[in-house]
mmCIF file of C-alpha atoms in Angstrom:
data_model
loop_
_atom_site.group_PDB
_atom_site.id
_atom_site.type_symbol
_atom_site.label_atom_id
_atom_site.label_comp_id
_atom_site.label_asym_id
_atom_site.label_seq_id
_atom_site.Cartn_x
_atom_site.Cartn_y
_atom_site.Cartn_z
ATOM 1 C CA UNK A 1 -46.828 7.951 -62.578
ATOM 2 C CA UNK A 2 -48.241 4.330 -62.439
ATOM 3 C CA UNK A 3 -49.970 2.326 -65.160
ATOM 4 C CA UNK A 4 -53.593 4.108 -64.633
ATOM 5 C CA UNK A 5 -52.223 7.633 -63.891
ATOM 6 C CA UNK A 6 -50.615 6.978 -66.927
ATOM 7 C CA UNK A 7 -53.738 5.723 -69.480
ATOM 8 C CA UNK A 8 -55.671 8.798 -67.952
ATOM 9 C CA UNK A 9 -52.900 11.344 -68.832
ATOM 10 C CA UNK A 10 -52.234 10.013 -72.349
ATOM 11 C CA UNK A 11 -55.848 10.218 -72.777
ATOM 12 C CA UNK A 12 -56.263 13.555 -71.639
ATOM 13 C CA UNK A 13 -52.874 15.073 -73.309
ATOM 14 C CA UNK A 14 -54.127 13.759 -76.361
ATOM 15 C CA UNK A 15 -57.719 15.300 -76.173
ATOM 16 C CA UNK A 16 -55.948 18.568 -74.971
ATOM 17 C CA UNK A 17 -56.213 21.268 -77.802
ATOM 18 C CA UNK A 18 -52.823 22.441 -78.702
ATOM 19 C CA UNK A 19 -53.050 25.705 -78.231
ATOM 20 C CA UNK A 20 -53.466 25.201 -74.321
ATOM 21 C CA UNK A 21 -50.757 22.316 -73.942
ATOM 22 C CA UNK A 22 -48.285 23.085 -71.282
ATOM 23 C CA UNK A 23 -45.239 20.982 -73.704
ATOM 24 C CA UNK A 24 -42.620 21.592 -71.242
ATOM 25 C CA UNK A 25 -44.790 20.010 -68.727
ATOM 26 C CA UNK A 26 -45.745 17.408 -70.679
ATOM 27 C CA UNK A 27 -42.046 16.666 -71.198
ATOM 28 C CA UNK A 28 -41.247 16.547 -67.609
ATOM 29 C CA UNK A 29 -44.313 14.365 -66.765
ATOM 30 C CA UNK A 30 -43.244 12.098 -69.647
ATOM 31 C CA UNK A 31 -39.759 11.593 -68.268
ATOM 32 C CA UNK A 32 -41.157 10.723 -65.150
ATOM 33 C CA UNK A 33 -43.164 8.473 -66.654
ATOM 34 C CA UNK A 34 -40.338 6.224 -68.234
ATOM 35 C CA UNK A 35 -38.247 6.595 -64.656
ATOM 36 C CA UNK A 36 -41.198 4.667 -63.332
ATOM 37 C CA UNK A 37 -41.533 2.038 -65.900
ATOM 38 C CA UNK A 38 -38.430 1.021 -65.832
ATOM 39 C CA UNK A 39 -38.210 1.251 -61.828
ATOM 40 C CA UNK A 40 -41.671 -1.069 -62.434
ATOM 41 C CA UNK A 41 -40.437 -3.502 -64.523
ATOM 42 C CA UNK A 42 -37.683 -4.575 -62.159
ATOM 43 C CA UNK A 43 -39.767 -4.123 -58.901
ATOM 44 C CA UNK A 44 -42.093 -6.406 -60.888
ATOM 45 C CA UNK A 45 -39.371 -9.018 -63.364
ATOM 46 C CA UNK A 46 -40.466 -11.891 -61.512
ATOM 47 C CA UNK A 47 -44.463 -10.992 -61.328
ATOM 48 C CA UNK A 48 -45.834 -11.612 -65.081
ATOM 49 C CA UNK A 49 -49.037 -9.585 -64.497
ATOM 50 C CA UNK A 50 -47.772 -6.400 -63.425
ATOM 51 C CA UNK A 51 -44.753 -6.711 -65.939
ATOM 52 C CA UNK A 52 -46.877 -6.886 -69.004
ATOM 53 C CA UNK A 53 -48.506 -3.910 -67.873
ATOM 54 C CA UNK A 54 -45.216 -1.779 -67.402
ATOM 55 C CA UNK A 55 -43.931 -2.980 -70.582
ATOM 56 C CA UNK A 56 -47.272 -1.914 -71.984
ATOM 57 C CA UNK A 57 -46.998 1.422 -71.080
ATOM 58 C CA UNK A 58 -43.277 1.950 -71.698
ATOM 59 C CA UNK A 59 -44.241 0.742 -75.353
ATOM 60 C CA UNK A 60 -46.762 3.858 -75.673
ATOM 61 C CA UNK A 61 -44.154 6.023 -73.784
ATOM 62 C CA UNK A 62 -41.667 4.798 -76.471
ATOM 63 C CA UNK A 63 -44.377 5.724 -79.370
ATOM 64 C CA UNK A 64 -45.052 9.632 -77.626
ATOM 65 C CA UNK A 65 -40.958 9.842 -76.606
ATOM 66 C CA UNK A 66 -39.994 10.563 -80.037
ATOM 67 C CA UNK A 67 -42.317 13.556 -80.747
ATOM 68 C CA UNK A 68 -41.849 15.194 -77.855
ATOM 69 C CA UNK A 69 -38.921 17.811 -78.618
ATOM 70 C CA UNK A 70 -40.999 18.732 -81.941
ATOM 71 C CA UNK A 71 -44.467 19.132 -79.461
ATOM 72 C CA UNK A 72 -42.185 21.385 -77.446
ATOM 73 C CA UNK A 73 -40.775 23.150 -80.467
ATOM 74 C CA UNK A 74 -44.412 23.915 -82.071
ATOM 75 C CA UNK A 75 -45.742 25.177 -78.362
ATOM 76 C CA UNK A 76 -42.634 28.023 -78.418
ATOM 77 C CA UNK A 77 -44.676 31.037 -77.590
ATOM 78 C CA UNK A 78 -42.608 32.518 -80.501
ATOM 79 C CA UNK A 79 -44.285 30.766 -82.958
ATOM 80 C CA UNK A 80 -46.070 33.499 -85.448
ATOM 81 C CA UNK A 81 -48.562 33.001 -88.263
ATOM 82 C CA UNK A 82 -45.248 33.812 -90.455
ATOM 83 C CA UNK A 83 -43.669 30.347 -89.028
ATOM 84 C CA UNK A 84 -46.687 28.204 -89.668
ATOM 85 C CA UNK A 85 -46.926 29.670 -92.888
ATOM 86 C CA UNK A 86 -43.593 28.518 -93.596
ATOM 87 C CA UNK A 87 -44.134 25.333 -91.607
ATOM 88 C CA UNK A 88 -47.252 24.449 -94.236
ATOM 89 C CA UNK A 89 -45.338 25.500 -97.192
ATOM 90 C CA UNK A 90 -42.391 22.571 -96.282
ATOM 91 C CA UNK A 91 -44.647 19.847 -94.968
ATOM 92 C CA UNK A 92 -47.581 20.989 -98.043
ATOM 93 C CA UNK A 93 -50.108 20.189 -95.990
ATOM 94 C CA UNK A 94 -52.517 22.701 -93.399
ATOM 95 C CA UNK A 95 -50.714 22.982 -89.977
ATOM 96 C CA UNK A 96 -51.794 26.096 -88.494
ATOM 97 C CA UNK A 97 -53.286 24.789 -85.252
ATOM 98 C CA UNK A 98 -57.418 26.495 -84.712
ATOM 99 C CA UNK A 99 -59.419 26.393 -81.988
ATOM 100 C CA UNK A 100 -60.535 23.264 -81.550
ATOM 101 C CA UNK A 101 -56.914 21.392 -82.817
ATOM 102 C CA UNK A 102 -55.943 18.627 -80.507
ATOM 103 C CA UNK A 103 -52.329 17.447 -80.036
ATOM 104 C CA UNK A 104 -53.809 14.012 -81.492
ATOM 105 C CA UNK A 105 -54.996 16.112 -84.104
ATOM 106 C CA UNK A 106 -50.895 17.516 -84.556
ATOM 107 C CA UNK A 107 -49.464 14.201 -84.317
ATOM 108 C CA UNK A 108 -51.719 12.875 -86.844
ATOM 109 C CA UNK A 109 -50.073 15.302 -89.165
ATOM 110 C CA UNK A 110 -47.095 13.116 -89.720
ATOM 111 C CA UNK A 111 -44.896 16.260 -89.839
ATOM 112 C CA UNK A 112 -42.041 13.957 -88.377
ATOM 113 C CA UNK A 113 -40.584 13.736 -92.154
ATOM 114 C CA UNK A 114 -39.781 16.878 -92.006
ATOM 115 C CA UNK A 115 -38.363 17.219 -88.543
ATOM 116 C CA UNK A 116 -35.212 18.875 -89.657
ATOM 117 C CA UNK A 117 -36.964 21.949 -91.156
ATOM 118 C CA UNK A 118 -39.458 22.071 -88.903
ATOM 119 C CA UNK A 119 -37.398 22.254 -85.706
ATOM 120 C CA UNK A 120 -34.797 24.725 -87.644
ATOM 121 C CA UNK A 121 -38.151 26.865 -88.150
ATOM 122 C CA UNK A 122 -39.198 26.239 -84.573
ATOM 123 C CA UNK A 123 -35.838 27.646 -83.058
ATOM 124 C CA UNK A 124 -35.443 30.900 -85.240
ATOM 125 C CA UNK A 125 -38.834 31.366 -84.049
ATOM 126 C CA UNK A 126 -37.784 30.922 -80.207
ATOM 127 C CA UNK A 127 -34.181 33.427 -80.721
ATOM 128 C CA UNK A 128 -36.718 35.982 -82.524
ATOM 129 C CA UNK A 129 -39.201 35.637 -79.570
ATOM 130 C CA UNK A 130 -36.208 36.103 -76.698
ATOM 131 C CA UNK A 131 -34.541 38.454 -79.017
ATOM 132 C CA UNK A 132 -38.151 40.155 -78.780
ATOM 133 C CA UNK A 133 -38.407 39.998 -74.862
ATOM 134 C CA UNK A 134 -34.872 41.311 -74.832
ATOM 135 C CA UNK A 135 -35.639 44.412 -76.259
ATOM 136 C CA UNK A 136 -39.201 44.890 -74.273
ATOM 137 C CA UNK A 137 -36.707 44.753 -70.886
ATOM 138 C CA UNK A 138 -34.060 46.878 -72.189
ATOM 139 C CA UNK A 139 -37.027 49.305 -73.472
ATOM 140 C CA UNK A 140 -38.589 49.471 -69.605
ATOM 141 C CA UNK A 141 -35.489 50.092 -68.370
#
């Protein structure tokens, strides 16, 4: 992913609504992204132009990087209401994502604070959910 490709994806991950956002995707694409930028910046170490630019973008990559496992966590299709309810009762603030909720809108939540909790939250959700999926295959069977 180059410089552009990049701009237009932040752009549009951001404007995504959460509900829809593929995280694991995002995750991989992001990862990609950094591979490149550092690949750029020493294709480009003795070109000032095009360096400033890759160290531009892995600056925003470095901002995004951080928040991605909790992005992932939140998008667990085991999340239930009874998770965000607990979610909003440790960060005391309203997290349940609506129609409409960006992933700028998530990250603006500065829910990072509580990153502990929330991932712990985030993973009981995800062994209830394959627990869950378990039991739906051994119940076809």
């Amino acid at each position: 992913m180059g410089a552009i490709n990049w701009s237009h994806w932040r752009v549009e991950q951001k404007e995504a609504e959460f509900e829809e956002l593929d995280a694991i995707s995002m995750e991989q694409q992001l990862t990609k992204a950094i591979s490149n930028m550092a690949r750029y910046q020493k294709l480009f170490r003795e070109t000032p132009e095009p360096l400033s630019v890759a160290q531009l973008v892995k600056g925003q990559i470095g901002e995004l990087a951080p928040r991605i496992p909790m992005i992932v966590a939140l998008r667990n299709p085991g999340m239930k209401d009874r998770h965000w309810k607990q979610l909003e009762e440790v960060c005391k603030q309203d997290i349940i994502p609506k129609k409409g909720t960006t992933l700028n809108d998530m990250l603006n939540l500065d829910i990072q604070d509580h990153k502990g909790v929330v991932m712990k939250i985030c993973d009981i959700a995800a062994k209830e959910y394959a627990f869950e999926e378990a039991l739906i295959e051994i119940e076809k069977e």
